[in-house]
Short mmCIF file of C-alpha atoms and ligand atoms in Angstrom, two decimals:
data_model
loop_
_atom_site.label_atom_id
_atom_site.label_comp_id
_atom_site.label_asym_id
_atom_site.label_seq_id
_atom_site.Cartn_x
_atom_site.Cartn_y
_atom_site.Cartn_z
CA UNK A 1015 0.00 0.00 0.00
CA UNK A 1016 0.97 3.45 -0.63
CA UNK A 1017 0.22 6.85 0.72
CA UNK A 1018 0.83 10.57 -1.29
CA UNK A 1019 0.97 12.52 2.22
CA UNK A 1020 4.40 14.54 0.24
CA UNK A 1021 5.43 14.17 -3.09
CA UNK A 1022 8.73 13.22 -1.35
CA UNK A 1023 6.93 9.90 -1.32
CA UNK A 1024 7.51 9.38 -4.38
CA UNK A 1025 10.84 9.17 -6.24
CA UNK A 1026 11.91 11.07 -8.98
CA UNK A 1027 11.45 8.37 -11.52
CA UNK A 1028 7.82 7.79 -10.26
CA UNK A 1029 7.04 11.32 -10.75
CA UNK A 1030 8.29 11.62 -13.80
CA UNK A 1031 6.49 8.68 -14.79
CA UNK A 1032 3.24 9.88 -13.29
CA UNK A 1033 3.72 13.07 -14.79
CA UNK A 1034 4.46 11.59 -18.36
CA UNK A 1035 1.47 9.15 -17.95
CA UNK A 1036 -0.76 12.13 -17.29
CA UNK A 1037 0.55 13.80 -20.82
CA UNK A 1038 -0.15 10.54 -22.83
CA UNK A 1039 -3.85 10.19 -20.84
CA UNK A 1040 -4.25 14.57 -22.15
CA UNK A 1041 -3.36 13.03 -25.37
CA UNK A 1042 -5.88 10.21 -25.61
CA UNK A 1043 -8.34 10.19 -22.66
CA UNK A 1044 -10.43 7.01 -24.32
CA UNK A 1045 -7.61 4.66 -24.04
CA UNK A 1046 -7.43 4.65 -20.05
CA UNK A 1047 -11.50 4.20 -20.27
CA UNK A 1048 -12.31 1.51 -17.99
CA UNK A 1049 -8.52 0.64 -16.19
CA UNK A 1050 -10.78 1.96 -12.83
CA UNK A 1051 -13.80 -0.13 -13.74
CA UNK A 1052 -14.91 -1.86 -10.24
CA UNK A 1053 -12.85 0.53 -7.82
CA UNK A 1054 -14.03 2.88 -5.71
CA UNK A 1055 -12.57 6.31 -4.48
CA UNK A 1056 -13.36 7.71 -1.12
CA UNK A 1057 -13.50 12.10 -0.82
CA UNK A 1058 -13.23 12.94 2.88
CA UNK A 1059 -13.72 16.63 2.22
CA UNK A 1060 -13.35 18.58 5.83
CA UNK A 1061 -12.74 21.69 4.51
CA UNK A 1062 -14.12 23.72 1.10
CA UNK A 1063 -13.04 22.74 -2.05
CA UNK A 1064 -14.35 22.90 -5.92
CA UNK A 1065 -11.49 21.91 -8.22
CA UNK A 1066 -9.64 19.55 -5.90
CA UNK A 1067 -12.60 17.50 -5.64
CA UNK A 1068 -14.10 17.80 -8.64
CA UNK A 1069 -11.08 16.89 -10.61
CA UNK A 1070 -10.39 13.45 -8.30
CA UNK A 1071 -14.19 12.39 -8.75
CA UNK A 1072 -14.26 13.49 -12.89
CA UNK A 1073 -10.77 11.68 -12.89
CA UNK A 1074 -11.97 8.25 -11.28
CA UNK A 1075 -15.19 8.49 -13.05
CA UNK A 1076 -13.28 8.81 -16.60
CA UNK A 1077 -11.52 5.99 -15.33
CA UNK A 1078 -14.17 4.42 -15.25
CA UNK A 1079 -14.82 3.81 -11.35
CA UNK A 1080 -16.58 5.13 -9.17
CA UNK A 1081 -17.16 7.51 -6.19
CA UNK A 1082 -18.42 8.18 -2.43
CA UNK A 1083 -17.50 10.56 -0.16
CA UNK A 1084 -18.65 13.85 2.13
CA UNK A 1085 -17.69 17.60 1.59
CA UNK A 1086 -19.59 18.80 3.85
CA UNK A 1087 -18.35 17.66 7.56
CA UNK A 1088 -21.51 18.93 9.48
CA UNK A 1089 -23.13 16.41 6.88
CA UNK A 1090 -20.86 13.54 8.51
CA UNK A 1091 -20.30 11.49 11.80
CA UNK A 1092 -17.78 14.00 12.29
CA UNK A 1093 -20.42 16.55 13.09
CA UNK A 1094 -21.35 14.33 16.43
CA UNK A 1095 -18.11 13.78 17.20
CA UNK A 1096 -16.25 11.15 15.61
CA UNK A 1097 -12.58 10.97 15.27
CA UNK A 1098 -10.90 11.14 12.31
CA UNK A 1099 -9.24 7.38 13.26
CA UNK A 1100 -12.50 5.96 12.74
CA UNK A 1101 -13.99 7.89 10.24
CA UNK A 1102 -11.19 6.56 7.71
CA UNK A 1103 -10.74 3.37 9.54
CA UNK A 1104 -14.52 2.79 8.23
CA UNK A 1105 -14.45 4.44 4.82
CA UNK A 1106 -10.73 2.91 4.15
CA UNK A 1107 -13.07 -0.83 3.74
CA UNK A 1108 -15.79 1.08 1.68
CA UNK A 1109 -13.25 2.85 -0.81
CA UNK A 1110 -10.25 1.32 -2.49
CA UNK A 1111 -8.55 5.22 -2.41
CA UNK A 1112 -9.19 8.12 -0.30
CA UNK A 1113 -8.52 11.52 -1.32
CA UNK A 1114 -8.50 13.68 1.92
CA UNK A 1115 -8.88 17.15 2.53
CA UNK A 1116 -8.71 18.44 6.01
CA UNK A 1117 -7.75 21.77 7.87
CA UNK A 1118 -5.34 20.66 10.39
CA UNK A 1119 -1.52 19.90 9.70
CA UNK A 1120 -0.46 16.74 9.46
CA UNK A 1121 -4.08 15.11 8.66
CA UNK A 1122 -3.53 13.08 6.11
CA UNK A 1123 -0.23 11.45 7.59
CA UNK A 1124 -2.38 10.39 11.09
CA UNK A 1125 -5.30 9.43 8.06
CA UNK A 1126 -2.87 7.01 6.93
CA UNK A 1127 -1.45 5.30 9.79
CA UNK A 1128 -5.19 4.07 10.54
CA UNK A 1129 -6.73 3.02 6.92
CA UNK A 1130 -6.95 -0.02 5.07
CA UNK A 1131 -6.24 1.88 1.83
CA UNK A 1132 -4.00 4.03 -0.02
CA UNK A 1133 -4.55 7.64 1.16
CA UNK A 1134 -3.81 10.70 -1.00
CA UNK A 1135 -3.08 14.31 1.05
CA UNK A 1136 -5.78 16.66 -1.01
CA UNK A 1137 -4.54 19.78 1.12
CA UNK A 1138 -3.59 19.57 5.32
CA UNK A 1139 -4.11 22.83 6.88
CA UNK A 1140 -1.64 25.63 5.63
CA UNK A 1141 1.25 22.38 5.57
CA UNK A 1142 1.26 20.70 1.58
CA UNK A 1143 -1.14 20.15 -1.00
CA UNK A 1144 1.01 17.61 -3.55
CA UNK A 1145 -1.66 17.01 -5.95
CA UNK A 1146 -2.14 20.54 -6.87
CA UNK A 1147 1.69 20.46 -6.92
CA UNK A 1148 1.28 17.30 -9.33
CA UNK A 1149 -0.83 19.29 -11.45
CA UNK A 1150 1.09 22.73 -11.61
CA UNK A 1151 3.79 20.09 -12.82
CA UNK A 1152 1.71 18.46 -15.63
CA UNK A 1153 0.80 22.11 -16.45
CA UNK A 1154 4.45 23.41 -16.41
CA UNK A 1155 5.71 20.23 -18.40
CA UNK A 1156 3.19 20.63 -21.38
CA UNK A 1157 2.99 24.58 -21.75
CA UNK A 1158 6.89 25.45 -20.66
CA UNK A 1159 8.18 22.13 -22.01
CA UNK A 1160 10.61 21.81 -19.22
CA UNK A 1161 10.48 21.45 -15.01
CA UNK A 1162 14.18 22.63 -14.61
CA UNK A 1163 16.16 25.91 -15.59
CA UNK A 1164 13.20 27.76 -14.32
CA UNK A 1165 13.04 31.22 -12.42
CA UNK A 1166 9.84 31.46 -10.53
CA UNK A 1167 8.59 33.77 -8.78
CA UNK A 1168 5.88 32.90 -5.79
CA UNK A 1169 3.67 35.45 -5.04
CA UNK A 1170 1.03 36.09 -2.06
CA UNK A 1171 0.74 34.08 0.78
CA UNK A 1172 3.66 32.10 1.07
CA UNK A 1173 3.06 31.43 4.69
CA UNK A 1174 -0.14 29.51 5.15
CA UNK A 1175 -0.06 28.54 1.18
CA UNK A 1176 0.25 24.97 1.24
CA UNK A 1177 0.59 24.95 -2.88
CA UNK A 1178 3.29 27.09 -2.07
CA UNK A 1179 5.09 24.76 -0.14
CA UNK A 1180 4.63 21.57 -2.00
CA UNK A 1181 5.63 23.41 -5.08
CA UNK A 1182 9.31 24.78 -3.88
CA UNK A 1183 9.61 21.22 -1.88
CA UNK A 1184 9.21 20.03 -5.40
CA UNK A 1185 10.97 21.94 -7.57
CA UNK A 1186 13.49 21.49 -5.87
CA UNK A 1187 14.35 18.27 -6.88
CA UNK A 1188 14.67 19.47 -10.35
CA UNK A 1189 18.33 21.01 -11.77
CA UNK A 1190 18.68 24.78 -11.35
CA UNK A 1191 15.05 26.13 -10.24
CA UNK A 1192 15.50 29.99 -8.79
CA UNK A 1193 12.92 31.00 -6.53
CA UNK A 1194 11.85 34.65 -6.07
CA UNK A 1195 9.33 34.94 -3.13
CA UNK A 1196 7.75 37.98 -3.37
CA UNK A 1197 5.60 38.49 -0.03
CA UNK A 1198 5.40 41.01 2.75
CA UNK A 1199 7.42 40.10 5.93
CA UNK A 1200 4.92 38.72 7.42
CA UNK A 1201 3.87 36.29 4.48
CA UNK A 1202 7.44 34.54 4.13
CA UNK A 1203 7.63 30.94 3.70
CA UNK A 1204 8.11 29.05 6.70
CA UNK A 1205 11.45 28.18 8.05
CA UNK A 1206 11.72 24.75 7.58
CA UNK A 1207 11.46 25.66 4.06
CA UNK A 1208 14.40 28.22 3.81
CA UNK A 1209 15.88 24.96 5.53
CA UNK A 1210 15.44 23.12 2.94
CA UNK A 1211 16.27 24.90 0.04
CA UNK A 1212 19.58 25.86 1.73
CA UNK A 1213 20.45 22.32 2.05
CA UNK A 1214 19.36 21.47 -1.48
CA UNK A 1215 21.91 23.77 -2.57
CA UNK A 1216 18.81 25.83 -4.24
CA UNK A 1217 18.55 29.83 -4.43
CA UNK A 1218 15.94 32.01 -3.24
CA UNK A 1219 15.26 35.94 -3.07
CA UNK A 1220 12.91 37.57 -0.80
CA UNK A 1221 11.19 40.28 -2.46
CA UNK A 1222 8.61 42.83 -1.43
CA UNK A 1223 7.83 44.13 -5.29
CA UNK A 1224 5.71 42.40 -7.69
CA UNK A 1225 7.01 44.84 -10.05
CA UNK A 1226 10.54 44.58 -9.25
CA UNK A 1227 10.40 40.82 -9.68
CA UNK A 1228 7.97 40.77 -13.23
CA UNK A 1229 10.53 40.58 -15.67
CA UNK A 1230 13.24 38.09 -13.83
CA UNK A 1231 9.94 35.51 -14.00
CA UNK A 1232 9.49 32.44 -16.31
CA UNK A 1233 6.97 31.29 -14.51
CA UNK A 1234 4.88 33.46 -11.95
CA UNK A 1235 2.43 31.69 -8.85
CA UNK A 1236 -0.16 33.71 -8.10
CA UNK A 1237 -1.58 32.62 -4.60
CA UNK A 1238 -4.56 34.20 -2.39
CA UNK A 1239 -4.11 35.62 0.88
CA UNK A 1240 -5.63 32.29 3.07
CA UNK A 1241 -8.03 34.22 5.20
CA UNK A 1242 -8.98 31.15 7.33
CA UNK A 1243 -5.78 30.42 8.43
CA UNK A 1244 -5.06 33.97 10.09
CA UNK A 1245 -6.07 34.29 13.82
CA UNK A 1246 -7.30 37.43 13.48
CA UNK A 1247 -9.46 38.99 10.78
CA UNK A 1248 -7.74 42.64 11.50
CA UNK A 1249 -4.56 40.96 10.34
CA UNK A 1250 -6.00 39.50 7.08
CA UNK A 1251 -7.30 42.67 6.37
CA UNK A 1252 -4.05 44.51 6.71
CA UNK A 1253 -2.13 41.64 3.90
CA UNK A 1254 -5.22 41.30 1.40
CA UNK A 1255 -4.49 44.02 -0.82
CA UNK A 1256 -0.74 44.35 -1.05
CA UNK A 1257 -0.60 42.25 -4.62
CA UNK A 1258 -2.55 42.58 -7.62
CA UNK A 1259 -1.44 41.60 -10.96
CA UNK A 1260 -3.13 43.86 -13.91
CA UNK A 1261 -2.36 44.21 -17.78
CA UNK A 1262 -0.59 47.18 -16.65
CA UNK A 1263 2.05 45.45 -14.65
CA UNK A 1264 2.38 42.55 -17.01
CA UNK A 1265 4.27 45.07 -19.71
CA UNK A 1266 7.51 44.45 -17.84
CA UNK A 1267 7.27 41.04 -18.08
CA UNK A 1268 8.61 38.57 -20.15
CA UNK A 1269 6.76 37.49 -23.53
CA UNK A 1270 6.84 33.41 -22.85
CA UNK A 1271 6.04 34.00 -18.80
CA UNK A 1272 4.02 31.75 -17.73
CA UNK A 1273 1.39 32.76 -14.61
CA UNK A 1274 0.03 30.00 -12.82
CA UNK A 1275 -2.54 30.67 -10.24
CA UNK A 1276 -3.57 27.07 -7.91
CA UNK A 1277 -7.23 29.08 -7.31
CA UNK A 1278 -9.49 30.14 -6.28
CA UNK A 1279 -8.88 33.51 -7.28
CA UNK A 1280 -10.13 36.38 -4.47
CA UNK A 1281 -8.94 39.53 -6.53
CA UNK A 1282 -4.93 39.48 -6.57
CA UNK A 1283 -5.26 38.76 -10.24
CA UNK A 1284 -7.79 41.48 -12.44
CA UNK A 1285 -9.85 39.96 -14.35
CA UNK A 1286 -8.42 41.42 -17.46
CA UNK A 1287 -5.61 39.35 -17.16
CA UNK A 1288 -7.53 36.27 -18.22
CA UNK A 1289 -7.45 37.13 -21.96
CA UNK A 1290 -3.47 37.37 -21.86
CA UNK A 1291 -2.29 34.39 -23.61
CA UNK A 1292 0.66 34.21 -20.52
CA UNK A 1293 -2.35 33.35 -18.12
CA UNK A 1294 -2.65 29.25 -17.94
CA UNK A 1295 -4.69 28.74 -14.38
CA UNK A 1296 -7.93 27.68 -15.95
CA UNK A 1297 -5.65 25.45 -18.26
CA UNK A 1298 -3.98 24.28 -15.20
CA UNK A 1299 -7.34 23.35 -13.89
CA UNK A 1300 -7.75 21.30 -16.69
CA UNK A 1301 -4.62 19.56 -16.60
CA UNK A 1302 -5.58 18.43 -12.38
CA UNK A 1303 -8.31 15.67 -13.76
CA UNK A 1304 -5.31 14.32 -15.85
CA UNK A 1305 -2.56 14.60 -13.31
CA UNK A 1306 -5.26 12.67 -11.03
CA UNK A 1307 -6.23 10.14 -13.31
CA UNK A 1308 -2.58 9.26 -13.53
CA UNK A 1309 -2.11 9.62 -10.12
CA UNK A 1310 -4.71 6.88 -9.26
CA UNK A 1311 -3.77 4.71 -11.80
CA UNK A 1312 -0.06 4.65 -10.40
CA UNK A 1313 -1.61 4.20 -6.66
CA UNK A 1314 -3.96 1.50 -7.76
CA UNK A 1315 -0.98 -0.07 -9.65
CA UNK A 1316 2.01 -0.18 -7.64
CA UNK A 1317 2.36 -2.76 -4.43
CA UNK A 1318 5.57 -0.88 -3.62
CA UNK A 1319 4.52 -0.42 0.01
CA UNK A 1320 5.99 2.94 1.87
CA UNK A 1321 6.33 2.82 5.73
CA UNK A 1322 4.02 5.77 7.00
CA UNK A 1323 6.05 7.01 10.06
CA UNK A 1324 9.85 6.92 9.30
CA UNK A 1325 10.72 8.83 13.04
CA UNK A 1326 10.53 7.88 16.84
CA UNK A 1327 8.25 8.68 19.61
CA UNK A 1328 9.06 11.58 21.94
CA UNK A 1329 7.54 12.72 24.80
CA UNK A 1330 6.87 16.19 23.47
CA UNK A 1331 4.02 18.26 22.28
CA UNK A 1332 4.44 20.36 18.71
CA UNK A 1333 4.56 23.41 19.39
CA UNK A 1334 2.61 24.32 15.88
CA UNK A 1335 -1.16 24.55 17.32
CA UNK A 1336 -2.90 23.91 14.09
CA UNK A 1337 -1.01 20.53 13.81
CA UNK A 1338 -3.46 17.95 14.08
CA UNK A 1339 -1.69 15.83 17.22
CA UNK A 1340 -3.49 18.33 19.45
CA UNK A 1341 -6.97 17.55 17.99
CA UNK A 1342 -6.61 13.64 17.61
CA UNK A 1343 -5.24 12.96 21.08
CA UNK A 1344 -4.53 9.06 20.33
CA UNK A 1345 -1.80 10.08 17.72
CA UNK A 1346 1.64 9.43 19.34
CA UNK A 1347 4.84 12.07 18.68
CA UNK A 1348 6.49 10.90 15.85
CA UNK A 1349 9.37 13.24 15.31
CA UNK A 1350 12.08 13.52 12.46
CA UNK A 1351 15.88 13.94 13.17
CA UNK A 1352 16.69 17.00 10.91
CA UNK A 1353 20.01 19.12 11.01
CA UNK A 1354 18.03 21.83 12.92
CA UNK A 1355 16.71 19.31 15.11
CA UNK A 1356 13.84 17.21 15.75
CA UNK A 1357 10.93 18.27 13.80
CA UNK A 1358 6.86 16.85 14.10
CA UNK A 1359 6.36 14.10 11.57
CA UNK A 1360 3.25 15.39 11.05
CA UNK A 1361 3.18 19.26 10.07
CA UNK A 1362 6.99 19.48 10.01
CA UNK A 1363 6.99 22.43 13.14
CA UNK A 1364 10.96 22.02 14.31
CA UNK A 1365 10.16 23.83 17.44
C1 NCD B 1456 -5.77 25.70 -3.12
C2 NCD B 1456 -5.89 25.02 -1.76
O1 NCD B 1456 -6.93 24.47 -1.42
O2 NCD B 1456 -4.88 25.04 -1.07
N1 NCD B 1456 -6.82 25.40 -3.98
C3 NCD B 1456 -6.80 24.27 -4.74
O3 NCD B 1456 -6.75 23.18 -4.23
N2 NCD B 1456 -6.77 24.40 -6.06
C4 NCD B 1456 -5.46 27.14 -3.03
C5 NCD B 1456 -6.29 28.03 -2.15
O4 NCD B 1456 -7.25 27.61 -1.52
O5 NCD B 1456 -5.95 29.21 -2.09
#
């Protein structure tokens, strides 16, 4: 059995596999008709979504399987308080693949230590999102041609943007990827993260101006300020506004940039921009049902099994309080050895 809690699950060769798989399924949709026939996936949907879940249930159903699921958790046991142990301990013998969504850190790795099936991370808190990640991939591969040599600029809410995260942690692994984060102080990416792209031998640029940054870009990220993830509604208020991409600004960028965007879309892009042949995040959209249908078809197909917790108990609390050990008391501390110490399996806090 195996889990996508990080697309460090995966190794590079099964990525690039998946994500050459999806390109031939683009090509000729027909010919994977029916390789799902008889399986079921599972949506545990704990937190809003449209394309996310929407492209996993269009993808197994073009597969030709079929679906269950809630997206609504006041619809679900959840609502009278069941824990999310036996919520997927249950569904993991109805389904043959979950797809979870859920807003606490670390969700989908305690999902997976309890289920009888493969479990796929569809977004855990403000922590990763790898399938959106698998699809900004797809999208890069077949409108840029290439995933390495790439300058990209990240833009928004690099904090609590779990795209954000998943993407760099990606990206990474790829030769000679420049990052440019453009954020306000306040919106950096998280530390772990600088971490890691230090000891990946990768470069990155903090930047404040959108403008400044335009025409380094091959590829830009556009990302919404996350306003649930802020404890304080004054303090969304006073990041919401800072970025806005218009036509105007896009004259100092290059002619073959290419703007991704993982949406929804609040207002940091104008509308205008949508008839600009640079802007690809309703294509990218599009590409997420084939990413996923190649995603399942590698789960579904593979009986390379992955250990779920690679660390060792400690008797600590994380110190992250969105991490989901403080919710789902039965989950023991699992904690990673890293250079900077040990750091929560689950939502990777190193304090
Ligand atoms: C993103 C998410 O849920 O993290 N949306 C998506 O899955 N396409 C981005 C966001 O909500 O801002």
């Amino acid at each position: 059995m195996k889990h996508l809690i990080d697309l460090d699950d995966f190794s590079l060769e099964e990525l690039n596999g998946i994500i050459e798989q999806a390109v031939e399924i683009e090509k000729n949709p027909m010919a994977f008709h029916g390789r799902m026939t008889g399986r079921i996936l599972g949506t545990l949907f704990y937190e809003p979504s449209t394309r996310t879940q929407m492209s996993f249930q269009t993808a197994m159903l073009r597969l030709g399987g079929q679906i269950v699921g809630f997206d609504d958790p006041q619809t679900a046991s959840v609502s009278k308080g069941e824990n999310l142990k036996d919520t997927v301990k249950v569904v993991s013998n109805y389904a043959d693949i979950i797809a979870i969504r859920h807003p606490l850190e670390g969700s989908a790795k305690a999902a997976a230590q309890c289920a009888d099936c493969p479990i796929i991370n569809a977004g855990d808190g403000g922590h990763l999102h790898p399938t959106q990640t698998l699809t900004d991939l797809v999208t890069l591969m077949c409108e840029k041609g290439r995933l390495d040599n790439l300058t990209i600029g990240l833009c928004g809410d690099l904090k609590f943007g779990r795209t954000v995260h998943s993407l760099i942690k990606t990206m990474l692994r790829y030769p000679n990827n420049r990052f440019i984060l453009i954020s306000t102080p306040e919106l950096t990416i998280p530390d772990y993260l600088k971490k890691a792209i230090e000891q990946a031998n990768g470069s990155y640029t903090e930047i404040s101006s959108l403008e400044e940054a335009l025409p380094l870009l091959d590829v830009l990220y556009m990302t919404r300020i996350q306003r649930e993830r802020f404890e304080s509604l004054q303090e969304y208020r006073r990041q919401k506004d800072v970025y806005k991409l218009d036509c105007n600004k896009l004259t100092h960028a290059r002619e073959d940039l290419k703007i991704l965007h993982p949406l929804p879309r609040v207002d940091e892009i104008d509308t205008d921009v949508d008839d600009d042949p640079r802007a690809l995040y309703f294509v990218q959209a599009n590409h997420g049902v084939f990413a996923r249908m190649s995603l399942i078809l590698h789960m579904l197909g593979t009986d390379d099994p992955s250990p779920v917790m690679a660390g060792q108990i400690l008797d600590r609390d994380c110190a992250n309080s969105r991490c989901i050990t403080h919710q789902e008391q039965y989950l023991k501390h699992y904690y990673l050895d890293t250079p900077s110490g040990p750091a929560c399996e689950y939502c990777d806090c190193h304090e």
